[in-house]
């Protein structure tokens, strides 16, 4: 029987198809399905890219400056990432001498410095490590505090370099994002 338009029956599962058709036919089906998924993902990606481009083109120069600054803060300052290939770092396994999962970079969990092939020597004496914390094996709270302090300094220096109007609009826009961990930075720029 052939399927009819509007048929409400559930489609056959891959397991049912694999059992019912020759292996070569099933492999062809899987390849075709993978190609359709890839094409659909490309179309969706292109549509998102076109929509983002249209949105950016609709912004005036001041809004674009705020957008660029916000992306820099979110991607380069607030996100832990490999200093070499920019892969985001998610997991902390205990030692602050980190190895990138994507490239051969060894870097410091405290300050993000690229340390070549081995970060242990730098990490043990890193200036971004808070007082009282073990350089190599801190608690998660100590690491979070040290990273936040380091990022606050980087954020402060970055904000210092922005035009006053861009900085003011950016801080209004990012108030919720920065409120908890970077309140001292926000206060410094409100008072300055």
mmCIF file of C-alpha atoms in Angstrom:
data_model
loop_
_atom_site.group_PDB
_atom_site.id
_atom_site.type_symbol
_atom_site.label_atom_id
_atom_site.label_comp_id
_atom_site.label_asym_id
_atom_site.label_seq_id
_atom_site.Cartn_x
_atom_site.Cartn_y
_atom_site.Cartn_z
ATOM 1 C CA UNK A 1 0.000 0.000 0.000
ATOM 2 C CA UNK A 2 1.204 3.493 -0.739
ATOM 3 C CA UNK A 3 0.799 6.342 1.745
ATOM 4 C CA UNK A 4 -2.055 8.689 1.021
ATOM 5 C CA UNK A 5 -1.930 12.466 1.292
ATOM 6 C CA UNK A 6 -3.135 13.510 4.743
ATOM 7 C CA UNK A 7 -2.548 10.060 6.253
ATOM 8 C CA UNK A 8 -2.418 10.352 10.053
ATOM 9 C CA UNK A 9 -0.391 7.178 10.618
ATOM 10 C CA UNK A 10 3.041 7.586 12.195
ATOM 11 C CA UNK A 11 6.002 7.175 9.834
ATOM 12 C CA UNK A 12 8.093 4.042 9.968
ATOM 13 C CA UNK A 13 10.988 4.244 12.400
ATOM 14 C CA UNK A 14 14.545 3.828 11.159
ATOM 15 C CA UNK A 15 14.735 0.502 13.002
ATOM 16 C CA UNK A 16 11.601 -0.768 11.205
ATOM 17 C CA UNK A 17 12.981 0.373 7.835
ATOM 18 C CA UNK A 18 16.378 -1.227 8.491
ATOM 19 C CA UNK A 19 14.670 -4.562 9.130
ATOM 20 C CA UNK A 20 12.332 -4.335 6.123
ATOM 21 C CA UNK A 21 14.632 -3.208 3.279
ATOM 22 C CA UNK A 22 17.963 -4.422 1.909
ATOM 23 C CA UNK A 23 21.067 -2.930 3.575
ATOM 24 C CA UNK A 24 22.055 -0.997 0.436
ATOM 25 C CA UNK A 25 18.611 0.623 0.244
ATOM 26 C CA UNK A 26 18.732 1.566 3.923
ATOM 27 C CA UNK A 27 22.225 3.082 3.526
ATOM 28 C CA UNK A 28 20.979 5.133 0.542
ATOM 29 C CA UNK A 29 18.004 6.284 2.630
ATOM 30 C CA UNK A 30 20.276 7.340 5.527
ATOM 31 C CA UNK A 31 22.643 9.217 3.171
ATOM 32 C CA UNK A 32 19.710 11.032 1.539
ATOM 33 C CA UNK A 33 18.226 11.918 4.909
ATOM 34 C CA UNK A 34 21.576 13.236 6.172
ATOM 35 C CA UNK A 35 21.900 15.364 3.029
ATOM 36 C CA UNK A 36 18.409 16.814 3.590
ATOM 37 C CA UNK A 37 19.270 17.654 7.206
ATOM 38 C CA UNK A 38 22.537 19.310 6.106
ATOM 39 C CA UNK A 39 20.756 21.359 3.413
ATOM 40 C CA UNK A 40 18.042 22.418 5.853
ATOM 41 C CA UNK A 41 20.654 23.483 8.423
ATOM 42 C CA UNK A 42 22.486 25.500 5.759
ATOM 43 C CA UNK A 43 19.227 27.206 4.716
ATOM 44 C CA UNK A 44 18.361 28.034 8.317
ATOM 45 C CA UNK A 45 21.891 29.344 8.910
ATOM 46 C CA UNK A 46 21.723 31.508 5.796
ATOM 47 C CA UNK A 47 18.299 32.838 6.824
ATOM 48 C CA UNK A 48 19.581 33.702 10.317
ATOM 49 C CA UNK A 49 22.622 35.386 8.790
ATOM 50 C CA UNK A 50 20.465 37.443 6.397
ATOM 51 C CA UNK A 51 18.142 38.454 9.255
ATOM 52 C CA UNK A 52 21.094 39.476 11.470
ATOM 53 C CA UNK A 53 22.659 41.428 8.609
ATOM 54 C CA UNK A 54 19.361 43.239 7.943
ATOM 55 C CA UNK A 55 19.033 44.019 11.661
ATOM 56 C CA UNK A 56 22.598 45.410 11.796
ATOM 57 C CA UNK A 57 22.050 47.496 8.664
ATOM 58 C CA UNK A 58 18.947 49.019 10.265
ATOM 59 C CA UNK A 59 21.001 50.269 13.228
ATOM 60 C CA UNK A 60 22.426 53.770 13.197
ATOM 61 C CA UNK A 61 26.149 54.321 13.857
ATOM 62 C CA UNK A 62 25.707 54.820 17.622
ATOM 63 C CA UNK A 63 23.570 51.673 17.969
ATOM 64 C CA UNK A 64 26.097 49.705 15.920
ATOM 65 C CA UNK A 65 28.924 50.847 18.222
ATOM 66 C CA UNK A 66 26.951 49.642 21.253
ATOM 67 C CA UNK A 67 26.215 46.314 19.516
ATOM 68 C CA UNK A 68 29.895 45.771 18.659
ATOM 69 C CA UNK A 69 30.976 46.668 22.208
ATOM 70 C CA UNK A 70 28.376 44.348 23.745
ATOM 71 C CA UNK A 71 29.476 41.432 21.571
ATOM 72 C CA UNK A 72 33.102 42.074 22.497
ATOM 73 C CA UNK A 73 32.270 42.060 26.203
ATOM 74 C CA UNK A 74 30.113 38.927 25.987
ATOM 75 C CA UNK A 75 32.458 36.955 23.727
ATOM 76 C CA UNK A 76 35.940 38.182 24.646
ATOM 77 C CA UNK A 77 35.700 39.295 28.284
ATOM 78 C CA UNK A 78 32.893 37.367 29.998
ATOM 79 C CA UNK A 79 33.363 34.034 28.190
ATOM 80 C CA UNK A 80 36.193 31.747 29.271
ATOM 81 C CA UNK A 81 37.927 30.729 26.074
ATOM 82 C CA UNK A 82 41.151 29.502 24.600
ATOM 83 C CA UNK A 83 43.368 32.519 23.878
ATOM 84 C CA UNK A 84 44.653 30.903 20.691
ATOM 85 C CA UNK A 85 41.686 29.345 18.840
ATOM 86 C CA UNK A 86 38.875 31.075 20.828
ATOM 87 C CA UNK A 87 37.063 27.803 21.672
ATOM 88 C CA UNK A 88 34.827 28.332 24.696
ATOM 89 C CA UNK A 89 35.990 26.609 27.869
ATOM 90 C CA UNK A 90 33.218 25.012 29.889
ATOM 91 C CA UNK A 91 34.529 22.466 32.346
ATOM 92 C CA UNK A 92 36.903 22.964 35.242
ATOM 93 C CA UNK A 93 38.543 19.706 36.281
ATOM 94 C CA UNK A 94 40.471 21.013 39.287
ATOM 95 C CA UNK A 95 43.802 22.243 37.902
ATOM 96 C CA UNK A 96 44.081 25.837 36.660
ATOM 97 C CA UNK A 97 46.709 24.861 34.057
ATOM 98 C CA UNK A 98 44.232 24.259 31.246
ATOM 99 C CA UNK A 99 44.596 22.495 27.898
ATOM 100 C CA UNK A 100 42.369 23.449 25.004
ATOM 101 C CA UNK A 101 40.197 20.659 23.644
ATOM 102 C CA UNK A 102 40.527 21.997 20.100
ATOM 103 C CA UNK A 103 44.150 23.117 19.703
ATOM 104 C CA UNK A 104 47.493 22.435 21.446
ATOM 105 C CA UNK A 105 47.275 25.562 23.621
ATOM 106 C CA UNK A 106 47.946 25.420 27.358
ATOM 107 C CA UNK A 107 46.536 28.433 29.189
ATOM 108 C CA UNK A 108 45.854 29.883 32.615
ATOM 109 C CA UNK A 109 42.372 29.554 34.125
ATOM 110 C CA UNK A 110 42.997 32.666 36.247
ATOM 111 C CA UNK A 111 43.909 35.185 33.542
ATOM 112 C CA UNK A 112 43.527 33.344 30.225
ATOM 113 C CA UNK A 113 47.180 33.778 29.192
ATOM 114 C CA UNK A 114 48.497 31.510 26.414
ATOM 115 C CA UNK A 115 51.379 29.643 28.065
ATOM 116 C CA UNK A 116 52.575 27.608 25.088
ATOM 117 C CA UNK A 117 52.600 23.883 25.745
ATOM 118 C CA UNK A 118 52.471 23.912 29.581
ATOM 119 C CA UNK A 119 50.751 26.460 31.831
ATOM 120 C CA UNK A 120 51.749 25.057 35.247
ATOM 121 C CA UNK A 121 54.667 27.426 35.943
ATOM 122 C CA UNK A 122 52.658 30.538 35.061
ATOM 123 C CA UNK A 123 49.513 29.388 36.903
ATOM 124 C CA UNK A 124 51.382 28.744 40.157
ATOM 125 C CA UNK A 125 52.353 32.422 40.381
ATOM 126 C CA UNK A 126 49.628 34.146 38.327
ATOM 127 C CA UNK A 127 48.868 37.662 39.542
ATOM 128 C CA UNK A 128 45.138 37.174 38.879
ATOM 129 C CA UNK A 129 44.932 34.484 41.592
ATOM 130 C CA UNK A 130 43.184 35.901 44.675
ATOM 131 C CA UNK A 131 45.074 35.973 47.976
ATOM 132 C CA UNK A 132 44.770 32.732 49.885
ATOM 133 C CA UNK A 133 43.793 30.600 46.896
ATOM 134 C CA UNK A 134 45.906 27.655 45.817
ATOM 135 C CA UNK A 135 47.409 28.549 42.432
ATOM 136 C CA UNK A 136 46.889 25.176 40.799
ATOM 137 C CA UNK A 137 43.987 23.582 42.679
ATOM 138 C CA UNK A 138 41.615 26.224 44.093
ATOM 139 C CA UNK A 139 38.058 25.607 45.151
ATOM 140 C CA UNK A 140 35.416 26.438 42.543
ATOM 141 C CA UNK A 141 34.445 29.507 44.599
ATOM 142 C CA UNK A 142 38.048 30.746 44.721
ATOM 143 C CA UNK A 143 38.409 30.257 40.963
ATOM 144 C CA UNK A 144 35.120 32.040 40.261
ATOM 145 C CA UNK A 145 36.141 34.944 42.522
ATOM 146 C CA UNK A 146 39.577 35.216 40.888
ATOM 147 C CA UNK A 147 38.179 35.070 37.364
ATOM 148 C CA UNK A 148 35.521 37.661 38.195
ATOM 149 C CA UNK A 149 38.141 40.008 39.672
ATOM 150 C CA UNK A 150 40.348 39.578 36.592
ATOM 151 C CA UNK A 151 37.430 40.095 34.191
ATOM 152 C CA UNK A 152 36.327 43.179 36.129
ATOM 153 C CA UNK A 153 39.753 44.730 35.520
ATOM 154 C CA UNK A 154 39.666 43.836 31.813
ATOM 155 C CA UNK A 155 36.105 45.156 31.581
ATOM 156 C CA UNK A 156 37.049 48.406 33.325
ATOM 157 C CA UNK A 157 39.960 48.984 30.915
ATOM 158 C CA UNK A 158 37.764 48.194 27.907
ATOM 159 C CA UNK A 159 35.006 50.548 29.070
ATOM 160 C CA UNK A 160 37.591 53.295 29.671
ATOM 161 C CA UNK A 161 38.465 53.142 25.967
ATOM 162 C CA UNK A 162 34.902 53.674 24.733
ATOM 163 C CA UNK A 163 33.312 56.992 23.841
ATOM 164 C CA UNK A 164 31.189 58.349 26.715
ATOM 165 C CA UNK A 165 27.887 58.043 24.806
ATOM 166 C CA UNK A 166 28.660 54.464 23.691
ATOM 167 C CA UNK A 167 29.696 53.462 27.223
ATOM 168 C CA UNK A 168 26.560 54.985 28.790
ATOM 169 C CA UNK A 169 24.219 53.275 26.305
ATOM 170 C CA UNK A 170 26.117 49.988 26.644
ATOM 171 C CA UNK A 171 25.962 50.009 30.444
ATOM 172 C CA UNK A 172 22.218 50.716 30.348
ATOM 173 C CA UNK A 173 21.743 47.837 27.923
ATOM 174 C CA UNK A 174 23.931 45.398 29.890
ATOM 175 C CA UNK A 175 22.845 46.435 33.394
ATOM 176 C CA UNK A 176 21.120 43.093 34.049
ATOM 177 C CA UNK A 177 24.028 41.038 32.707
ATOM 178 C CA UNK A 178 26.663 42.888 34.717
ATOM 179 C CA UNK A 179 24.655 43.716 37.863
ATOM 180 C CA UNK A 180 25.650 40.881 40.186
ATOM 181 C CA UNK A 181 29.325 40.141 39.484
ATOM 182 C CA UNK A 182 30.416 43.524 38.158
ATOM 183 C CA UNK A 183 28.456 45.979 40.332
ATOM 184 C CA UNK A 184 31.670 47.760 41.372
ATOM 185 C CA UNK A 185 32.524 48.385 37.707
ATOM 186 C CA UNK A 186 29.034 49.767 37.061
ATOM 187 C CA UNK A 187 29.281 52.031 40.141
ATOM 188 C CA UNK A 188 32.706 53.328 39.079
ATOM 189 C CA UNK A 189 31.377 54.415 35.705
ATOM 190 C CA UNK A 190 28.177 55.908 37.126
ATOM 191 C CA UNK A 191 30.226 58.020 39.529
ATOM 192 C CA UNK A 192 32.942 58.889 36.980
#
